[in-house]
Coordinates of C-alpha atoms and ligand atoms in Angstrom, one line a residue:
M1 CA 7.6 0.6 -15.1
V2 CA 11.3 1.7 -15.0
N3 CA 13.8 -1.1 -15.6
S4 CA 15.1 -1.0 -12.0
E5 CA 11.6 -1.7 -10.6
K6 CA 11.1 -4.6 -13.1
L7 CA 14.5 -6.0 -12.1
K8 CA 13.5 -5.8 -8.5
E9 CA 10.2 -7.6 -9.1
Q10 CA 12.0 -10.3 -11.1
S11 CA 14.7 -10.7 -8.4
L12 CA 12.3 -11.0 -5.5
A13 CA 10.0 -13.4 -7.4
A14 CA 12.8 -15.8 -8.4
R15 CA 14.7 -16.0 -5.1
G16 CA 15.3 -19.7 -4.9
D17 CA 16.0 -21.4 -1.5
D18 CA 19.5 -20.0 -0.9
K19 CA 20.3 -18.2 2.3
L20 CA 20.4 -14.4 2.0
L21 CA 24.0 -13.2 2.4
Y22 CA 24.4 -9.9 4.4
T23 CA 28.1 -10.1 4.0
P24 CA 31.0 -8.5 2.0
G25 CA 31.0 -11.3 -0.5
P26 CA 30.4 -13.8 -2.0
L27 CA 27.0 -12.2 -2.2
T28 CA 23.4 -13.0 -3.0
T29 CA 23.1 -12.9 -6.8
S30 CA 20.1 -12.8 -9.1
M31 CA 18.6 -16.0 -10.5
A32 CA 19.4 -14.8 -14.0
V33 CA 23.1 -14.5 -13.0
K34 CA 23.1 -18.0 -11.5
K35 CA 21.3 -19.5 -14.6
T36 CA 23.8 -17.9 -17.0
M37 CA 26.4 -20.4 -15.6
L38 CA 24.4 -23.5 -16.7
R39 CA 26.4 -24.0 -19.9
D40 CA 29.8 -25.0 -21.0
L41 CA 31.5 -22.6 -23.3
G42 CA 35.1 -23.0 -24.5
S43 CA 37.6 -20.4 -23.5
R44 CA 38.6 -20.0 -27.2
D45 CA 35.0 -19.8 -28.5
H46 CA 34.2 -16.7 -30.5
E47 CA 31.2 -16.0 -28.2
F48 CA 33.3 -16.2 -25.1
I49 CA 35.9 -13.9 -26.6
R50 CA 33.2 -11.4 -27.5
I51 CA 31.8 -11.6 -23.9
V52 CA 35.3 -10.9 -22.4
K53 CA 35.7 -7.9 -24.7
E54 CA 32.3 -6.5 -23.7
I55 CA 33.0 -7.0 -20.0
R56 CA 36.3 -5.2 -20.3
Q57 CA 34.6 -2.3 -22.0
K58 CA 31.6 -2.1 -19.7
L59 CA 34.0 -1.9 -16.7
L60 CA 35.7 1.1 -18.2
E61 CA 32.2 2.7 -18.6
A62 CA 31.3 1.9 -15.0
G63 CA 34.5 3.7 -13.9
G64 CA 33.9 6.7 -16.3
V65 CA 37.1 6.1 -18.3
A66 CA 35.9 4.5 -21.6
G67 CA 38.0 6.1 -24.4
K68 CA 40.2 7.9 -22.0
G69 CA 43.4 5.9 -22.1
Y70 CA 42.5 3.1 -19.6
E71 CA 42.2 -0.6 -20.1
T72 CA 40.6 -3.4 -18.0
V73 CA 42.8 -6.4 -17.2
I74 CA 40.9 -9.4 -15.9
M75 CA 43.0 -11.7 -13.7
Q76 CA 42.0 -15.2 -12.6
G77 CA 41.7 -15.6 -8.8
S78 CA 40.0 -13.7 -6.0
G79 CA 40.5 -10.0 -5.2
T80 CA 43.8 -10.7 -3.3
F81 CA 45.2 -12.2 -6.5
G82 CA 44.4 -9.0 -8.4
L83 CA 46.0 -6.9 -5.7
E84 CA 49.1 -9.1 -5.8
S85 CA 49.2 -8.9 -9.5
V86 CA 49.2 -5.1 -9.4
L87 CA 51.8 -4.7 -6.6
G88 CA 54.0 -7.5 -8.0
S89 CA 53.9 -6.1 -11.6
V90 CA 54.0 -2.3 -11.5
I91 CA 56.6 -1.4 -8.9
P92 CA 60.2 -1.3 -10.2
P93 CA 62.9 -3.2 -8.4
D94 CA 64.2 0.0 -6.9
G95 CA 60.8 1.5 -6.2
K96 CA 59.2 2.0 -2.8
L97 CA 55.6 1.7 -1.8
L98 CA 53.7 3.7 0.8
V99 CA 50.6 1.9 2.1
V100 CA 48.0 4.1 3.8
V101 CA 46.5 1.8 6.5
N102 CA 43.4 2.0 8.6
G103 CA 42.2 -1.5 8.7
A104 CA 42.9 -5.2 8.0
Y105 CA 43.0 -4.8 4.2
G106 CA 45.6 -2.0 4.3
R107 CA 47.7 -4.2 6.6
R108 CA 47.4 -7.0 4.1
L109 CA 48.9 -4.9 1.4
V110 CA 51.9 -4.2 3.6
Q111 CA 52.2 -8.0 4.2
M112 CA 52.0 -8.6 0.5
A113 CA 54.7 -6.1 -0.3
K114 CA 56.9 -7.9 2.3
V115 CA 56.4 -11.3 0.7
L116 CA 57.1 -9.8 -2.7
K117 CA 60.2 -8.2 -1.3
I118 CA 59.1 -4.7 -2.3
E119 CA 60.5 -1.9 -0.2
C120 CA 57.5 -0.6 1.8
A121 CA 56.5 2.0 4.4
D122 CA 53.2 2.3 6.1
L123 CA 51.2 5.3 7.3
V124 CA 48.8 4.1 9.9
F125 CA 45.6 5.8 11.0
P126 CA 43.2 4.5 13.7
E127 CA 40.6 2.1 12.4
D128 CA 37.8 4.6 13.1
T129 CA 39.5 7.4 11.3
P130 CA 39.7 8.2 7.6
A131 CA 43.2 8.7 6.1
E132 CA 44.1 12.4 6.0
A133 CA 45.8 14.0 2.9
A134 CA 47.9 16.2 5.2
G135 CA 49.4 13.1 6.8
V136 CA 50.1 11.5 3.5
K137 CA 51.8 14.7 2.3
Q138 CA 54.0 14.8 5.3
A139 CA 55.0 11.1 4.8
L140 CA 55.9 11.8 1.1
E141 CA 57.9 14.9 2.0
K142 CA 59.8 12.9 4.6
D143 CA 60.6 10.0 2.3
P144 CA 61.6 11.0 -1.3
A145 CA 62.3 7.3 -2.1
I146 CA 58.5 6.6 -2.3
T147 CA 57.4 6.0 -5.9
H148 CA 54.0 4.4 -5.4
V149 CA 51.1 5.0 -2.9
A150 CA 48.4 2.4 -2.2
I151 CA 45.1 2.9 -0.3
I152 CA 41.8 1.1 0.3
H153 CA 38.7 2.9 -0.8
C154 CA 36.1 1.2 1.4
E155 CA 38.0 -0.4 4.3
T156 CA 35.7 -3.4 4.6
T157 CA 37.0 -3.9 8.2
T158 CA 34.7 -1.2 9.3
G159 CA 32.9 0.1 6.2
L160 CA 34.8 3.4 6.4
L161 CA 35.4 5.4 3.2
N162 CA 38.8 6.9 2.6
P163 CA 39.1 10.3 0.7
I164 CA 40.7 8.8 -2.4
K165 CA 40.2 11.9 -4.6
E166 CA 42.0 14.3 -2.3
I167 CA 44.9 11.8 -1.7
G168 CA 45.0 11.0 -5.5
E169 CA 45.4 14.7 -6.4
L170 CA 48.3 14.9 -3.9
V171 CA 50.0 11.7 -5.1
S172 CA 49.6 12.6 -8.8
G173 CA 50.7 16.2 -8.2
R174 CA 54.1 14.8 -7.0
G175 CA 54.4 12.6 -10.1
L176 CA 53.9 9.3 -8.1
T177 CA 51.8 6.3 -9.1
Y178 CA 48.5 5.8 -7.3
I179 CA 47.0 2.3 -6.6
V180 CA 43.5 2.0 -5.1
D181 CA 41.9 -1.2 -3.7
A182 CA 38.3 -0.5 -4.6
M183 CA 37.3 -4.2 -3.9
S184 CA 34.2 -3.6 -2.0
S185 CA 33.1 -0.2 -3.5
F186 CA 33.6 -0.4 -7.2
G187 CA 30.2 -0.5 -9.0
G188 CA 28.4 0.4 -5.8
I189 CA 29.8 3.9 -5.1
P190 CA 30.2 6.2 -8.1
T191 CA 33.9 6.6 -8.7
D192 CA 35.5 8.8 -11.4
I193 CA 38.8 7.0 -11.9
E194 CA 40.3 9.8 -13.9
A195 CA 39.2 12.6 -11.6
C196 CA 40.7 10.6 -8.6
K197 CA 44.0 10.4 -10.5
I198 CA 44.0 6.6 -10.1
D199 CA 46.6 4.7 -12.1
Y200 CA 45.5 1.2 -11.0
L201 CA 42.1 0.4 -9.5
I202 CA 41.4 -3.2 -8.3
S203 CA 38.1 -4.9 -7.7
S204 CA 36.7 -8.4 -8.0
A205 CA 33.8 -10.3 -9.5
N206 CA 31.8 -11.1 -6.4
K207 CA 31.3 -7.6 -5.0
C208 CA 29.1 -4.6 -6.1
I209 CA 28.6 -5.7 -9.7
E210 CA 27.0 -8.8 -8.1
G211 CA 28.7 -11.6 -10.0
V212 CA 30.1 -14.8 -8.5
P213 CA 33.7 -15.4 -7.3
G214 CA 36.4 -16.5 -9.8
F215 CA 38.3 -13.5 -11.0
S216 CA 39.5 -10.0 -10.1
F217 CA 40.2 -7.1 -12.4
A218 CA 42.4 -4.0 -12.6
I219 CA 41.4 -0.8 -14.4
V220 CA 44.8 0.5 -15.5
R221 CA 46.0 3.8 -17.0
R222 CA 47.6 2.5 -20.2
E223 CA 50.5 4.9 -20.2
A224 CA 51.5 3.9 -16.6
L225 CA 51.3 0.1 -17.4
D226 CA 53.3 0.5 -20.6
K227 CA 56.3 1.6 -18.5
T228 CA 56.4 -1.5 -16.4
E229 CA 58.0 -4.0 -18.8
G230 CA 60.2 -6.5 -16.9
Y231 CA 59.0 -5.6 -13.4
A232 CA 56.7 -8.7 -12.9
R233 CA 57.6 -10.9 -10.0
S234 CA 55.2 -13.7 -11.1
L235 CA 54.5 -15.4 -14.4
S236 CA 50.8 -16.1 -13.9
L237 CA 50.1 -12.7 -12.1
D238 CA 52.0 -10.6 -14.7
L239 CA 49.6 -7.7 -15.3
R240 CA 51.2 -6.3 -18.4
A241 CA 51.5 -9.8 -20.0
Q242 CA 47.9 -10.5 -19.2
L243 CA 46.8 -7.3 -21.0
L244 CA 49.0 -8.0 -24.0
G245 CA 47.6 -11.5 -24.2
L246 CA 44.0 -10.3 -24.1
E247 CA 44.8 -7.7 -26.8
A248 CA 46.6 -10.1 -29.0
N249 CA 43.8 -12.7 -29.5
G250 CA 41.1 -11.8 -27.0
Q251 CA 42.1 -14.9 -25.0
F252 CA 43.5 -15.6 -21.5
R253 CA 47.1 -16.9 -21.2
F254 CA 45.9 -19.5 -18.7
T255 CA 42.4 -21.2 -18.2
P256 CA 39.8 -18.5 -17.3
P257 CA 36.8 -19.2 -15.0
T258 CA 34.4 -19.4 -17.9
H259 CA 31.2 -19.8 -15.9
S260 CA 32.1 -16.9 -13.6
I261 CA 32.8 -14.7 -16.6
L262 CA 29.4 -15.6 -18.2
A263 CA 27.7 -14.8 -14.9
Y264 CA 29.5 -11.4 -14.8
H265 CA 28.4 -10.4 -18.2
Q266 CA 24.8 -10.9 -17.1
A267 CA 25.5 -9.1 -13.9
L268 CA 26.8 -6.1 -15.9
L269 CA 23.6 -6.0 -18.0
E270 CA 21.6 -6.0 -14.8
L271 CA 23.7 -3.1 -13.4
E272 CA 22.8 -1.1 -16.6
E273 CA 19.1 -2.0 -16.1
E274 CA 19.3 -0.7 -12.5
G275 CA 20.5 2.7 -13.8
G276 CA 24.2 2.0 -13.7
V277 CA 26.5 2.7 -10.7
E278 CA 24.3 5.6 -9.6
G279 CA 21.2 3.4 -9.5
R280 CA 22.9 0.7 -7.6
Y281 CA 24.4 3.2 -5.1
Q282 CA 20.8 4.4 -4.4
R283 CA 19.7 0.9 -3.6
Y284 CA 22.6 0.2 -1.3
L285 CA 22.0 3.5 0.4
D286 CA 18.4 2.6 1.0
N287 CA 19.5 -0.8 2.4
Y288 CA 22.0 0.9 4.6
N289 CA 19.6 3.6 5.9
T290 CA 16.9 0.9 6.6
L291 CA 19.4 -1.2 8.4
V292 CA 20.9 1.5 10.7
A293 CA 17.5 2.9 11.6
G294 CA 16.2 -0.5 12.5
M295 CA 19.3 -1.7 14.4
R296 CA 19.4 1.6 16.4
E297 CA 15.7 1.0 17.3
L298 CA 16.7 -2.4 18.6
G299 CA 19.5 -0.8 20.7
F300 CA 22.5 -1.7 18.6
V301 CA 25.3 0.9 18.2
E302 CA 27.5 1.3 15.2
Y303 CA 31.3 1.2 15.6
L304 CA 31.9 4.3 13.3
K305 CA 30.4 7.8 13.5
K306 CA 27.6 8.0 10.9
E307 CA 29.4 10.7 8.8
L308 CA 32.3 8.3 8.2
Q309 CA 30.2 5.3 7.4
G310 CA 29.9 4.1 3.7
P311 CA 26.8 2.3 2.5
I312 CA 28.6 -1.0 1.8
I313 CA 28.9 -2.7 5.2
T314 CA 28.4 -1.6 8.8
S315 CA 30.2 -2.8 11.9
F316 CA 28.0 -3.0 15.0
R317 CA 29.4 -3.3 18.6
F318 CA 28.5 -6.3 20.6
P319 CA 25.6 -5.4 23.0
E320 CA 26.8 -5.0 26.6
S321 CA 25.0 -8.0 28.0
P322 CA 26.3 -11.3 29.4
N323 CA 23.5 -13.0 27.4
F324 CA 24.9 -11.9 24.1
K325 CA 27.2 -14.5 22.5
F326 CA 28.0 -13.8 18.9
E327 CA 28.2 -17.5 18.0
D328 CA 24.7 -18.1 19.2
F329 CA 23.4 -14.9 17.6
Y330 CA 25.0 -15.9 14.3
N331 CA 23.7 -19.5 14.4
K332 CA 20.1 -18.4 15.3
L333 CA 20.0 -16.0 12.3
N334 CA 21.7 -18.7 10.1
E335 CA 18.9 -21.2 11.1
K336 CA 16.5 -18.7 9.6
N337 CA 18.5 -18.5 6.3
L338 CA 20.1 -15.2 7.1
V339 CA 23.9 -14.9 7.0
I340 CA 25.7 -12.1 8.7
Y341 CA 29.5 -11.6 9.2
P342 CA 32.0 -11.7 12.1
G343 CA 33.8 -8.5 13.0
K344 CA 37.4 -7.6 11.9
V345 CA 38.0 -4.4 14.0
S346 CA 41.1 -4.9 16.2
D347 CA 40.1 -2.7 19.2
A348 CA 36.4 -3.5 19.7
D349 CA 34.1 -6.6 19.7
C350 CA 31.9 -6.1 16.6
F351 CA 29.9 -8.0 14.0
R352 CA 29.2 -6.8 10.5
I353 CA 26.1 -6.6 8.3
G354 CA 26.5 -6.0 4.6
N355 CA 24.1 -4.2 2.3
I356 CA 25.4 -5.3 -1.0
G357 CA 24.4 -8.1 -3.4
R358 CA 20.9 -8.6 -4.8
L359 CA 19.2 -7.4 -1.6
Y360 CA 16.5 -4.8 -1.2
P361 CA 15.1 -2.7 1.7
E362 CA 12.4 -5.3 2.1
D363 CA 15.1 -7.9 2.7
V364 CA 16.7 -5.7 5.3
K365 CA 13.4 -5.3 7.0
G366 CA 13.0 -9.1 7.0
L367 CA 16.5 -9.4 8.7
L368 CA 15.6 -6.8 11.3
A369 CA 12.4 -8.6 12.2
V370 CA 14.4 -11.8 12.8
V371 CA 17.1 -9.9 14.8
K372 CA 14.3 -8.5 17.0
Q373 CA 13.0 -12.1 17.6
V374 CA 16.4 -13.5 18.3
K375 CA 17.2 -10.6 20.7
E376 CA 14.1 -11.4 22.7
E377 CA 14.9 -15.1 22.7
M378 CA 18.5 -14.6 23.9
G379 CA 17.4 -11.9 26.4
F380 CA 20.1 -9.3 25.7
Ligands
PLP1 C1 38.9 -3.9 0.6 C2 39.2 -5.4 0.3 N1 40.4 -5.7 -0.2 C3 40.7 -7.0 -0.5 C4 39.8 -8.0 -0.2 C5 40.2 -9.4 -0.5 O1 39.4 -10.0 -1.5 P1 39.4 -11.6 -1.7 O2 38.9 -12.2 -0.4 O3 38.4 -11.8 -2.8 O4 40.7 -12.1 -2.0 C6 38.5 -7.7 0.3 C7 37.5 -8.8 0.5 O5 36.5 -8.5 1.1 C8 38.2 -6.4 0.5 O6 37.0 -6.0 1.0

């Protein structure tokens, strides 16, 4: 039996009583990941220091950049803290950021730059349209003050994937720094960080690697980060100081979420068992295909065109029926231990269903059966 099948059998057999989370995170995690947290380990313990080192290395491997001049910097706090750490630490006082926006997470980066008093421009595409390299090229030609470009890989608002490689080649070709928010895609969609010319990629513990919340991380091109001394706008979120601290003695500058880090180490071992990022991508794709086929059969319509949709999370339009009330629909699924997610699209009423976390096509079929039942009950 290949390891991924063994892992599946173990995962389904040891489910526990928790609700299944069809969301963008926190996610359903394996029992082994949860159990790893049942111990207290000091943050200066040799074992903990070794685990942190291994996590940093395994993340480089997951991004295809081990031994290629990149480092992993783990930062306490959720994904937003990681993003704020990068924006606040790597852009010089006279730098200018261009944010490519086609959803709520792109807009949040613009808001973050404003709070940090970083000079910022945005390039806005509709929420159902991937960013276009030609538009980015034009924006850069029009504004030579721009030094850094930031984009979201999987815009979790809709589930759309942006063409990060094409845009990365353009940004790097002009000698600019490239920042990618890969929060909901890293570990679940194969991404070659070097080929995409990414200088800073940010993700967090409770997404596709299937750990629990508690920290974020940035995979950084060493040469780029080395040039940022003195730029940090925060003490605790200083990205370069955090890396130098980890390198000096393997320890964090401030208390790390030890239990979450232990869980993450186990989650990375399970990622390897599943066949690495490629294996996990295949499972998410199976989940996604099962979901969309089943939802269509029940009469639901996706917000995005299929060719634009990534396998991470799908936005579905509210059915056109006076009997459909999202609150009721959500609550009825929740009563059956199934948790879906509200929508975030600004120009259409939608809800979202995620395919990530320790869920299998069997789970998706289980969700579809309950959706069918609830649909009949509500009469929409
Ligand atoms: C693309 C993207 N960026 C940023 C975030 C924010 O992460 P957090 O809620 O962990 O701060 C999320 C969360 O889902 C996300 O999907």
